[in-house]
Coordinates of C-alpha atoms in Angstrom, one line a residue:
Chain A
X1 CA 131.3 103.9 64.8
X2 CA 127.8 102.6 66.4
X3 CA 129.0 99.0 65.4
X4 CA 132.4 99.4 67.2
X5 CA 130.4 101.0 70.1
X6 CA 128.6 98.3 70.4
X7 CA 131.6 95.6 69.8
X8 CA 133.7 97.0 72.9
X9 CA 131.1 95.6 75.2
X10 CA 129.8 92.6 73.4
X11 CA 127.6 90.4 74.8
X12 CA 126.5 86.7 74.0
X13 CA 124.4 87.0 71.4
X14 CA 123.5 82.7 72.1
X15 CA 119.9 82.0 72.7
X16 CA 118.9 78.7 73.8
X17 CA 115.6 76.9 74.0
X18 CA 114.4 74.1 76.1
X19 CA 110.9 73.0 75.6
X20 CA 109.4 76.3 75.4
X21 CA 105.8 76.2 76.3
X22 CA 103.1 79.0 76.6
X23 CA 99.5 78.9 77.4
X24 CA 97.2 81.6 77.5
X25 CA 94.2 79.9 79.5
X26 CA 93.6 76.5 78.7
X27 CA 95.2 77.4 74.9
X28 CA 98.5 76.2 73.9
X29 CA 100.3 79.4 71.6
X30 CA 103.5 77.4 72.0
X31 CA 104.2 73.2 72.5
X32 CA 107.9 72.1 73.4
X33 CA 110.0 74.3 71.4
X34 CA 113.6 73.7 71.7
X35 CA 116.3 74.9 69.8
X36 CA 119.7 77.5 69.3
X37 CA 119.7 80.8 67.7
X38 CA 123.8 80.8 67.7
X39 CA 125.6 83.9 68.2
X40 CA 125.1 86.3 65.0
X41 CA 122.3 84.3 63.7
X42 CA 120.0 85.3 61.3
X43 CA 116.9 84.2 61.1
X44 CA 113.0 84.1 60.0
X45 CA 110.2 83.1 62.4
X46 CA 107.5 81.9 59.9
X47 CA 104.2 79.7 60.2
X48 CA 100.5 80.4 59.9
X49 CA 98.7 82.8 62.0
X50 CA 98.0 81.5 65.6
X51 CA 101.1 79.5 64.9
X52 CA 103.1 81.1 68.0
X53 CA 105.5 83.6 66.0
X54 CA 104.7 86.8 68.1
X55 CA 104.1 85.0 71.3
X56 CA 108.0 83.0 71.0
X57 CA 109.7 86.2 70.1
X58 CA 107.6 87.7 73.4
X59 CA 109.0 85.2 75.4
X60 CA 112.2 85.4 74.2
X61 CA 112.0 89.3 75.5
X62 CA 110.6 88.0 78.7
X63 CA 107.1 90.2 78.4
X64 CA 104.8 86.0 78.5
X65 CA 105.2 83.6 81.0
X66 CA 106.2 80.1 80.6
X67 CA 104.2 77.7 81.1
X68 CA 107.0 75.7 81.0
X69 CA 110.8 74.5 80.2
X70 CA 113.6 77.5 79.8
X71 CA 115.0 80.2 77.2
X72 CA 118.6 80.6 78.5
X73 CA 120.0 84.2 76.7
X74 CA 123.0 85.8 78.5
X75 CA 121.7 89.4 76.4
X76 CA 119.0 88.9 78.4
X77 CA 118.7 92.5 79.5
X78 CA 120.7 93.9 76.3
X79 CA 118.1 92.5 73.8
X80 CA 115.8 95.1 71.6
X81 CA 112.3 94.2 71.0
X82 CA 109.7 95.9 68.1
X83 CA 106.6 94.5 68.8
X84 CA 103.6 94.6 66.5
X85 CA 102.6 98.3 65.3
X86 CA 99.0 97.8 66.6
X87 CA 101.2 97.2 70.0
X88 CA 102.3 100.7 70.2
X89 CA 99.7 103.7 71.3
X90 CA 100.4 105.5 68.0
X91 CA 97.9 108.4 69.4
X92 CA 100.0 109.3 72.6
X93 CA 101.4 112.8 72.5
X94 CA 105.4 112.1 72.1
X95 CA 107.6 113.5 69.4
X96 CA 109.4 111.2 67.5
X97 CA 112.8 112.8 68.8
X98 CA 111.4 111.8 72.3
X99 CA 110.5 108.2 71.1
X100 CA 114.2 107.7 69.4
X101 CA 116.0 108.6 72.5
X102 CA 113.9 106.1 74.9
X103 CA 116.2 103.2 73.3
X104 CA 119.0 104.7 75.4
X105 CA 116.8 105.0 78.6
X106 CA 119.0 102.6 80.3
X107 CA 121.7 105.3 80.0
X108 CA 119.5 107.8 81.7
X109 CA 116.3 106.6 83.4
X110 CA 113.4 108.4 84.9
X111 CA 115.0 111.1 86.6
X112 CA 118.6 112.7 84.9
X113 CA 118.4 114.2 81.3
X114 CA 119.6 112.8 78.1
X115 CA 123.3 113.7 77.6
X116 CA 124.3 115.9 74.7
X117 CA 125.9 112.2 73.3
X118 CA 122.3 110.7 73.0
X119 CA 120.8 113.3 71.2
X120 CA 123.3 113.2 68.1
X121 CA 123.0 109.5 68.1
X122 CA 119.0 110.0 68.3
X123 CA 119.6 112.5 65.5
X124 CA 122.2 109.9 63.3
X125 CA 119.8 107.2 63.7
X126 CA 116.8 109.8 62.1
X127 CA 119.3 110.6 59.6
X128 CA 119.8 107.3 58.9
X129 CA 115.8 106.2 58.9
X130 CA 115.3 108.9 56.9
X131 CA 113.2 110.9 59.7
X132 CA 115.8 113.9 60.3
X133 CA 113.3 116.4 59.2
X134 CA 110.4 115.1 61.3
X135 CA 112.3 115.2 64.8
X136 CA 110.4 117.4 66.3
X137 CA 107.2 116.1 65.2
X138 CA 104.5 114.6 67.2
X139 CA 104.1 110.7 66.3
X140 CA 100.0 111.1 65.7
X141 CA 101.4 112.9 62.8
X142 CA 103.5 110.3 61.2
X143 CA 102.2 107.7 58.6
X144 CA 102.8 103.7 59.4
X145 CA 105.6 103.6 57.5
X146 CA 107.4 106.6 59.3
X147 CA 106.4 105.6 63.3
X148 CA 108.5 101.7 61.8
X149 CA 110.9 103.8 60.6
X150 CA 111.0 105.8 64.0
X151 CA 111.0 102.4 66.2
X152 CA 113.7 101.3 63.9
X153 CA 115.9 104.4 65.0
X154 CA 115.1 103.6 68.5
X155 CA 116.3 99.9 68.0
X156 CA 119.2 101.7 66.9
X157 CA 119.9 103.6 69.8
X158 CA 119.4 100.5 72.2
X159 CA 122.6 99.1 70.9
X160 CA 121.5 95.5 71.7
X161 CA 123.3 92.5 70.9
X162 CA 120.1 90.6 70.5
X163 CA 117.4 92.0 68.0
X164 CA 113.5 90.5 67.8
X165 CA 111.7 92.5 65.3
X166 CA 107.6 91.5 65.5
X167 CA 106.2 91.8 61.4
X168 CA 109.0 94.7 60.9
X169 CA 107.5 95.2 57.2
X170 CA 104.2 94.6 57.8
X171 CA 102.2 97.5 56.3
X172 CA 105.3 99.8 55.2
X173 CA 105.4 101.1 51.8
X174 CA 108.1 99.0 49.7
X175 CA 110.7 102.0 49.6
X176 CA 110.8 101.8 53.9
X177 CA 111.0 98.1 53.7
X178 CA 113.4 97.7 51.2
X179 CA 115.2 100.3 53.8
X180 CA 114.6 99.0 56.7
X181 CA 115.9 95.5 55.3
X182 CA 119.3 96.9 54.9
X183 CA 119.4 97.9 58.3
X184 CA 118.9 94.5 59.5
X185 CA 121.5 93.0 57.2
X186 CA 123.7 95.2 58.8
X187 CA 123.3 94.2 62.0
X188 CA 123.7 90.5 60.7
X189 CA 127.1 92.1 59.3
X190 CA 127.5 93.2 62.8
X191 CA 127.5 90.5 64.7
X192 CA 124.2 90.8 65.8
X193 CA 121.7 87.8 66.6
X194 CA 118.5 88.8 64.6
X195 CA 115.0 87.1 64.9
X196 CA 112.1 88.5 62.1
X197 CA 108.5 87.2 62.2
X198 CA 107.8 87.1 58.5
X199 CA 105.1 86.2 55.8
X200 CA 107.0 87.5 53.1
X201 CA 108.9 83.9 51.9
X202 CA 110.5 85.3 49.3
X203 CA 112.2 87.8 51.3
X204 CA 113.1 84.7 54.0
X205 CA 114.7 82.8 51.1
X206 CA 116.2 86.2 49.6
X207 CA 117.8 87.1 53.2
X208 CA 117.7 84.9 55.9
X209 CA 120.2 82.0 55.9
X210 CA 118.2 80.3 59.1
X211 CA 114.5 79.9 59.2
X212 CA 112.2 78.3 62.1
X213 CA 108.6 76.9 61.1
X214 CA 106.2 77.2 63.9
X215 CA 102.8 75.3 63.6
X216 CA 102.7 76.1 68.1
X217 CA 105.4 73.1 67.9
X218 CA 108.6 73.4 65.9
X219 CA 107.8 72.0 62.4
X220 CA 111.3 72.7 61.2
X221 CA 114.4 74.9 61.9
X222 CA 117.4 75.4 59.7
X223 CA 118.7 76.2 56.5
X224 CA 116.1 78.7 54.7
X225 CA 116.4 76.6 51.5
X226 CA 116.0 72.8 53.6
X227 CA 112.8 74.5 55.8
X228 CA 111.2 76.0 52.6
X229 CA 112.0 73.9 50.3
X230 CA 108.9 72.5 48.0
X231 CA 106.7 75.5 49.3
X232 CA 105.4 77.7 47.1
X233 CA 106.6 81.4 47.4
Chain B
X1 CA 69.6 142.7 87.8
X2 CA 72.7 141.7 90.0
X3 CA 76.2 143.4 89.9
X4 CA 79.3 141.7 89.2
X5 CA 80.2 142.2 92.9
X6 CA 77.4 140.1 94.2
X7 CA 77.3 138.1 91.5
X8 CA 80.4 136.8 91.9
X9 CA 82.7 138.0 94.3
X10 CA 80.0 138.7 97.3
X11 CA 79.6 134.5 98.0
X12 CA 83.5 134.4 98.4
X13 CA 84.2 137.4 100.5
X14 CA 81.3 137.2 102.8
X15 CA 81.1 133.5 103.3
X16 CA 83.9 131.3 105.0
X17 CA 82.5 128.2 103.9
X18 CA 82.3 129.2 100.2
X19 CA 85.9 130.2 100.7
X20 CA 86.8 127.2 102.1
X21 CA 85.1 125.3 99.4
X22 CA 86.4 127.4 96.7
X23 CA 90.5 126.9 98.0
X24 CA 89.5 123.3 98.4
X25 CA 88.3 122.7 94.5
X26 CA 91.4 124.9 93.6
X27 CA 93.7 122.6 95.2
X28 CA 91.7 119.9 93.8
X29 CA 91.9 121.7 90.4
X30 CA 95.4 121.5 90.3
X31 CA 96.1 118.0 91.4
X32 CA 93.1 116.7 89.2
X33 CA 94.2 118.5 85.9
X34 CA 97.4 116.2 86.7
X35 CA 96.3 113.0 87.5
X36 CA 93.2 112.7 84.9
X37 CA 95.8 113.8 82.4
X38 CA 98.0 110.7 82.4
X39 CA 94.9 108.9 83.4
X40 CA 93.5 109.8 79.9
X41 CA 96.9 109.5 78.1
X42 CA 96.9 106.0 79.6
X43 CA 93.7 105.2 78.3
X44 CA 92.4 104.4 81.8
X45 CA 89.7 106.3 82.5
X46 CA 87.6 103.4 83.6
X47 CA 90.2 102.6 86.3
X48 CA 89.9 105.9 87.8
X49 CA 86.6 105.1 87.9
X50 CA 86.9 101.9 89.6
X51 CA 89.0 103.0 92.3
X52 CA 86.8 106.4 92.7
X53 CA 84.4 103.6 94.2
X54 CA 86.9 101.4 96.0
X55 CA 87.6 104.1 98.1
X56 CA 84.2 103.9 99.6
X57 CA 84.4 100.4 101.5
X58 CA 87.4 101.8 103.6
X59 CA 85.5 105.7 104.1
X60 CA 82.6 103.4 105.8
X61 CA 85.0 101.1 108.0
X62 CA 86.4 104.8 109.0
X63 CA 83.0 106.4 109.7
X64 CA 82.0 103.7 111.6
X65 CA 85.5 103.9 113.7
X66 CA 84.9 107.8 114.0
X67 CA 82.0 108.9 113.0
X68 CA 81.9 112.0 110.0
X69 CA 85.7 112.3 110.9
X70 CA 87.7 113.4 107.7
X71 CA 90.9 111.8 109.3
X72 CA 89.5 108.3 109.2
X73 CA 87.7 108.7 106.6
X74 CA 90.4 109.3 104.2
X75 CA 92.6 106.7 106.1
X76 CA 90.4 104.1 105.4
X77 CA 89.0 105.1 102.0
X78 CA 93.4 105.0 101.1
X79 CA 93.5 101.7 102.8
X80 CA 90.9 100.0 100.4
X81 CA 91.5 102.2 97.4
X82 CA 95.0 101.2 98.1
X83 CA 93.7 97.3 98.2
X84 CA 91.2 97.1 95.0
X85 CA 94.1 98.2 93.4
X86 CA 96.4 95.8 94.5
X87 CA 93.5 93.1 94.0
X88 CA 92.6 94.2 90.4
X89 CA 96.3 93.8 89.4
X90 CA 96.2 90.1 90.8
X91 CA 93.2 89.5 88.6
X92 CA 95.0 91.2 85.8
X93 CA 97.6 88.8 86.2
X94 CA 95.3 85.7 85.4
X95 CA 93.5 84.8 82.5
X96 CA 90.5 87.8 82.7
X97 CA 91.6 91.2 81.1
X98 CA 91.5 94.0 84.0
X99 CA 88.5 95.7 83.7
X100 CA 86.3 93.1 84.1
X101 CA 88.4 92.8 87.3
X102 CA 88.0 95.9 88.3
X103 CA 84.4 96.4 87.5
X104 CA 83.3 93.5 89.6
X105 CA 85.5 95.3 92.6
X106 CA 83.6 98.1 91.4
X107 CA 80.4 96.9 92.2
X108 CA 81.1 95.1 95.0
X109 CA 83.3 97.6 96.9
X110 CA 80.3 100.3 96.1
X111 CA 78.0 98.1 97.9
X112 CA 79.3 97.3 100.6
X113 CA 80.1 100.8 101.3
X114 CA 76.9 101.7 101.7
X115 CA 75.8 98.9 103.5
X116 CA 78.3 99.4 106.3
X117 CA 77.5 103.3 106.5
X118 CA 73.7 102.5 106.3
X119 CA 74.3 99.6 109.2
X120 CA 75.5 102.4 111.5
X121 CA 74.4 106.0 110.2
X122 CA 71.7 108.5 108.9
X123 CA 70.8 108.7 105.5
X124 CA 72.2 112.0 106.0
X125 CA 75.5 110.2 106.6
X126 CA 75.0 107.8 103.6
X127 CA 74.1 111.1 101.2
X128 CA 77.7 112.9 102.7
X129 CA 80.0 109.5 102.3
X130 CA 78.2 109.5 98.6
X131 CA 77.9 112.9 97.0
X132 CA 80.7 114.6 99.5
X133 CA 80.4 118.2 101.4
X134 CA 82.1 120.3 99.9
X135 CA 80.6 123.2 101.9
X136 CA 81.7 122.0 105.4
X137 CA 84.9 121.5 104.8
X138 CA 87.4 122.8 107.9
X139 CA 90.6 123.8 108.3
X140 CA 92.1 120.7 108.8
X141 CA 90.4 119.2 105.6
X142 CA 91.1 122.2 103.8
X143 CA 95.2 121.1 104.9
X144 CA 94.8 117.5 104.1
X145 CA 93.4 117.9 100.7
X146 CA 96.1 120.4 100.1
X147 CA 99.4 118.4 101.4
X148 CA 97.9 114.9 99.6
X149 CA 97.5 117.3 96.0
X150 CA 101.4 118.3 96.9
X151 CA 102.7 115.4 97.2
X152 CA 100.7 114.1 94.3
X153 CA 101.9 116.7 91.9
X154 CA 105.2 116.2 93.0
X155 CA 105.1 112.5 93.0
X156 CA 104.0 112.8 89.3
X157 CA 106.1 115.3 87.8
X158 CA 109.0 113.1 89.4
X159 CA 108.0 110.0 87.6
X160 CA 106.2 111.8 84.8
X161 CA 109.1 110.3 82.0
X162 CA 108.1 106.7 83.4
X163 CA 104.8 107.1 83.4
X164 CA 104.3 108.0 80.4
X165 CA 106.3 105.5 78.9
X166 CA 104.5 102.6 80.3
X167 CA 101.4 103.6 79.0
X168 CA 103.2 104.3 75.2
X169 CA 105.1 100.6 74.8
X170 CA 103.5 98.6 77.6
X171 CA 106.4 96.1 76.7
X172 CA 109.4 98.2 76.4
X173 CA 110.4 98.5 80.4
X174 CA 110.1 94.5 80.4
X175 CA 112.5 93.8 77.5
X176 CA 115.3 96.4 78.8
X177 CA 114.8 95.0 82.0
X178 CA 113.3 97.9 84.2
X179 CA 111.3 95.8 86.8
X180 CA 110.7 99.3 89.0
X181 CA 106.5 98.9 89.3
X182 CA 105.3 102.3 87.9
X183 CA 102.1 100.5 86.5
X184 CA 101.8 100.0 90.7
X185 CA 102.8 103.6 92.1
X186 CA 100.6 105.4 89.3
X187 CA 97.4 103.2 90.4
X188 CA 98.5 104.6 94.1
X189 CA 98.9 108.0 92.9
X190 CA 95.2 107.7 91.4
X191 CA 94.0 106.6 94.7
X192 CA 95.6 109.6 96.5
X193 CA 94.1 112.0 94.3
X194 CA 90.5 110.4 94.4
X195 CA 91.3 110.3 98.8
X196 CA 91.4 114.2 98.2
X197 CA 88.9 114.8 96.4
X198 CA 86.3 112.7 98.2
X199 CA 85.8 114.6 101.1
X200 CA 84.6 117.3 98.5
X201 CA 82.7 115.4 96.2
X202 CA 82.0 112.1 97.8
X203 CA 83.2 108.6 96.6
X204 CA 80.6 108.7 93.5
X205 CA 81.3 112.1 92.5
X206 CA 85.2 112.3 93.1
X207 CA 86.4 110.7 89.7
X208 CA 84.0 113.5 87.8
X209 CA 86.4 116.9 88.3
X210 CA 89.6 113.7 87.8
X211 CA 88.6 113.1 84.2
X212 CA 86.2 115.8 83.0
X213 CA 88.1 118.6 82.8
X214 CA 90.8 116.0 81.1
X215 CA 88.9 114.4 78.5
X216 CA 87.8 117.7 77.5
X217 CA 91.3 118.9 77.3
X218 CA 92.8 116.0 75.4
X219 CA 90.2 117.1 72.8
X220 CA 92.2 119.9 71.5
X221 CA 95.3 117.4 70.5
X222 CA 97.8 119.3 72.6
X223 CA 101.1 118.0 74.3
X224 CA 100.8 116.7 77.6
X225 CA 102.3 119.9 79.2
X226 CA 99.8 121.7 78.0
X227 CA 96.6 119.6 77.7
X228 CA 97.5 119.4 82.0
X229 CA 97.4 123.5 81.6
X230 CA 94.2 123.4 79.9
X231 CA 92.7 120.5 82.1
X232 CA 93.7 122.9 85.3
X233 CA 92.0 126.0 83.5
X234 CA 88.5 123.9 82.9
X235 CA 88.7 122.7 86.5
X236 CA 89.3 125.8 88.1
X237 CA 86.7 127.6 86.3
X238 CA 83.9 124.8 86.7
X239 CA 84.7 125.1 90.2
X240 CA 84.3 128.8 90.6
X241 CA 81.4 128.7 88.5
X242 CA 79.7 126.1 90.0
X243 CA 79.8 127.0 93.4
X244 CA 78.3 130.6 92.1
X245 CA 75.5 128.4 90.4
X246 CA 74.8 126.3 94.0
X247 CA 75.1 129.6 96.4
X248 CA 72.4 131.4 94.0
X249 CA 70.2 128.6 92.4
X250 CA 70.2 126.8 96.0
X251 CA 71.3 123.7 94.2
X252 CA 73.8 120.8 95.9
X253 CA 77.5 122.3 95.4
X254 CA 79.2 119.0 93.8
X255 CA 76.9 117.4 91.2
X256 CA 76.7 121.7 89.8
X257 CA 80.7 121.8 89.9
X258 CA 80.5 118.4 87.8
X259 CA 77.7 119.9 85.4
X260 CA 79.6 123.4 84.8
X261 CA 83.0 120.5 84.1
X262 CA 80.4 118.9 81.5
X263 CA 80.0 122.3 79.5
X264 CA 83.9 122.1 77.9
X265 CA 83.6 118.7 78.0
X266 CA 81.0 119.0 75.3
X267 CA 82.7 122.1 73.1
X268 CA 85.8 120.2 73.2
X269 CA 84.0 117.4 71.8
X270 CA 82.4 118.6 69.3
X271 CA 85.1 121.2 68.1
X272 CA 87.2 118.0 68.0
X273 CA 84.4 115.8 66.1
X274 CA 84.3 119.0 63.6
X275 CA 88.1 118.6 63.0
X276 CA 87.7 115.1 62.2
X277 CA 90.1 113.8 65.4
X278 CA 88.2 112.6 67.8
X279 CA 90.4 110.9 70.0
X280 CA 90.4 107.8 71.5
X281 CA 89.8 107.7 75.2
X282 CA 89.9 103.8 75.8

């Protein structure tokens, strides 16, 4: 029902790069990229760290300045972002019911209250993560695993057709990831463009058809099995 | 030995000023409990700091204007609070994180505060400006730091949801595309808040009864609803109690308020060091 949601007001899922480049100070993070992330694409952002991962999926969600060249993405404002966990204030007094329902603010903003709707979505997508019987739980309480789970619920709720997930199984126990992963095969299935910054390679060969090498320029992008092919797992 | 009556309530009922003073810190209570709350929860304690001290360059422009006037000096002590603020972001913006920004305002804005007041005035004028006076405060101050903790406390439980979500996801407005600048009003709201209570505690004092009473309450891991509660309750009882302390130990009003705030502080602290959650104030 979320997927058909979601469908009825499609947006262009395309995102296209023209010599992407992104300097903090006098250091490059990002040389010349250029590229297509088609419509309903799936794929892995890899590379060593320092190689640009994190900062080219933050400029894809518009939070770094370019130091030059253009990212052209018609979801633009419809695209869903989970940044690093060390990102997120993991102390700050909010319950995770609270944190789940912020990936609808745009249906209710600062000032009116949630409509009944957004709550049983909010409480679908904790059924769904697994977090139905922590709602009302402060997020200080919840392990690592649990607060990915919880942004992962509020991913859900933000109904985007444009998906950038930051290290989404970075320190989660394997039964979360191997949960979470589902989910974002799903919103492959969907329709959904999806972009993962990974380490794991054998998960990027087991699941992502695309893959992009970074190395702060583009060292290769397509096929997972052309890109990765004669490294090591 | 003293009875309750002129321990406690004697000072009040007797003495206009000490009422005045005592309606003032109330209002001040209120409005601090508030403010240093999302301050804390936003991890930016040293920013209310900082613009506890930009206040002062303005405050001197005004005394110089007016003389001890509380109108001008509040007008100009907004005006350059208003500024640092404004100037710190654009800092924030380059290549230098912001509180390196804002501690060189710091510095400088302090400075040249009390140059300008010392160019012109008394040391008696300097020690007002700096430490506040908190027992001359007139009817018309008394109004002004009331109406500015108003709007304050409106202003904040209107943008509360925003607020708070800026400081949780710093990203999250950004990617859904909210460009509305809360980061901006907050920093203006901080300012407000430190305008008030300068006249009663002066522009070095002012950012003590903001975060004391705040810190100390985020100490007991509480929601924000009620870690605000609890940040009012310390501020209006170190207020109370340290006026008592300066009417009977003879001992300038302010800095005792600040040291009676200091008392929680440090029960909080170690109660929550005891619990093993000492939380991080950033």
């Amino acid at each position: 029902m979320i997927a058909r949601r979601w469908r009825d007001r499609e947006a262009d899922g395309q995102i296209l790069l023209r010599d992407v480049t992104v300097r903090y100070g006098r250091q490059t993070a990002l040389d010349t990229v250029s590229g297509e992330f088609p419509t309903g694409s799936l794929t892995a952002v890899v590379g060593a760290n320092g190689a640009g991962k994190s900062t080219l999926l933050a400029a894809i969600a518009g939070t770094v300045r370019l130091a030059r060249g253009t990212i052209s993405c018609a979801a633009r404002h419809r695209l869903a972002y989970l940044p690093q966990l060390a990102a997120i204030d993991s102390e700050f007094p909010l319950s995770v019911k609270e944190l789940i329902m912020l990936g609808a603010w745009r249906e209710f903003g600062a000032f009116q209250a949630p409509r009944a709707e957004v709550h049983s979505r909010a409480l679908a997508a904790a059924e769904t993560v697994g977090l139905a019987q922590r709602l009302d739980r402060s997020i200080q309480e919840l392990s690592r695993g649990e607060l990915q789970r919880a942004l992962f619920a509020r991913l859900m709720l933000q109904e985007a057709s444009v998906i950038l997930l930051d290290e989404p199984f970075a320190a989660v126990d394997a039964p979360t990831a191997a949960a979470l992963i589902e989910h974002m095969t799903r919103w492959h299935q969907e329709g959904r463009t999806v972009i993962a910054v990974l380490h794991d390679l054998d998960l990027v060969r087991a699941r992502f058809p695309a893959t992009l090498m970074l190395a702060q320029r583009c060292v290769a992008w397509g096929p997972t099995g052309a890109v990765l092919s004669g490294m090591a797992g | 030995m003293m009875s309750f009556y002129a321990l406690v309530i004697e000072p009040f009922a007797t003495l206009a000023f000490m009422r005045g003073a005592l309606v003032a810190c109330l209002a001040l209570a209120l409005v601090n409990g508030v403010v240093g709350t999302l301050l804390v929860i936003r991890r930016m304690s040293l920013d209310g700091d900082v613009l506890g001290h930009a206040v002062m360059p303005g405050a001197a422009v005004g005394f110089l204007y007016a003389g001890p006037a509380p109108t001008w000096l509040s007008a100009g002590g907004l005006v350059s609070g208003l500024a640092v603020a404004a100037l710190a972001g654009l800092v924030a913006r380059g290549r230098y994180r912001q509180d390196a920004g804002l501690v060189a305002f710091y510095l400088i804005a302090l400075s040249s505060g009390v140059v300008l007041v010392a160019w012109r005035g008394s040391n008696v004028d300097l020690m007002r400006v700096l430490f506040g006076t908190i027992l001359a405060i007139d009817r018309s101050a008394l109004l002004q730091i009331a109406a500015v903790a108003s709007a304050v406390i409106l202003a904040s439980a209107a943008l509360y949801r925003a607020l708070a979500v800026g400081a949780f996801d710093p990203g999250f407005f950004r990617t859904i595309g909210v460009r509305a600048p809360y980061g901006l009003i907050f920093q203006a709201l901080v300012v407000l808040t430190l305008v008030a209570g300068f006249q009663a505690f002066g522009t070095l004092l002012a950012v003590g009864p903001l975060l004391l009473p705040a810190t100390a309450a985020r100490c007991w891991g509480l929601g924000v609803a009620a870690s605000m509660a609890l940040a009012i309750v310390f501020g209006l009882v170190a207020s109370a109690a340290g006026l008592l302390i300066s009417y009977h130990g003879n001992v300038p009003s302010g800095p005792a308020i600040i040291l009676v705030a200091a008392l929680p502080f440090g029960i909080s602290f170690l109660a929550a060091a005891l619990r093993q959650r000492v939380p991080a104030w950033g």
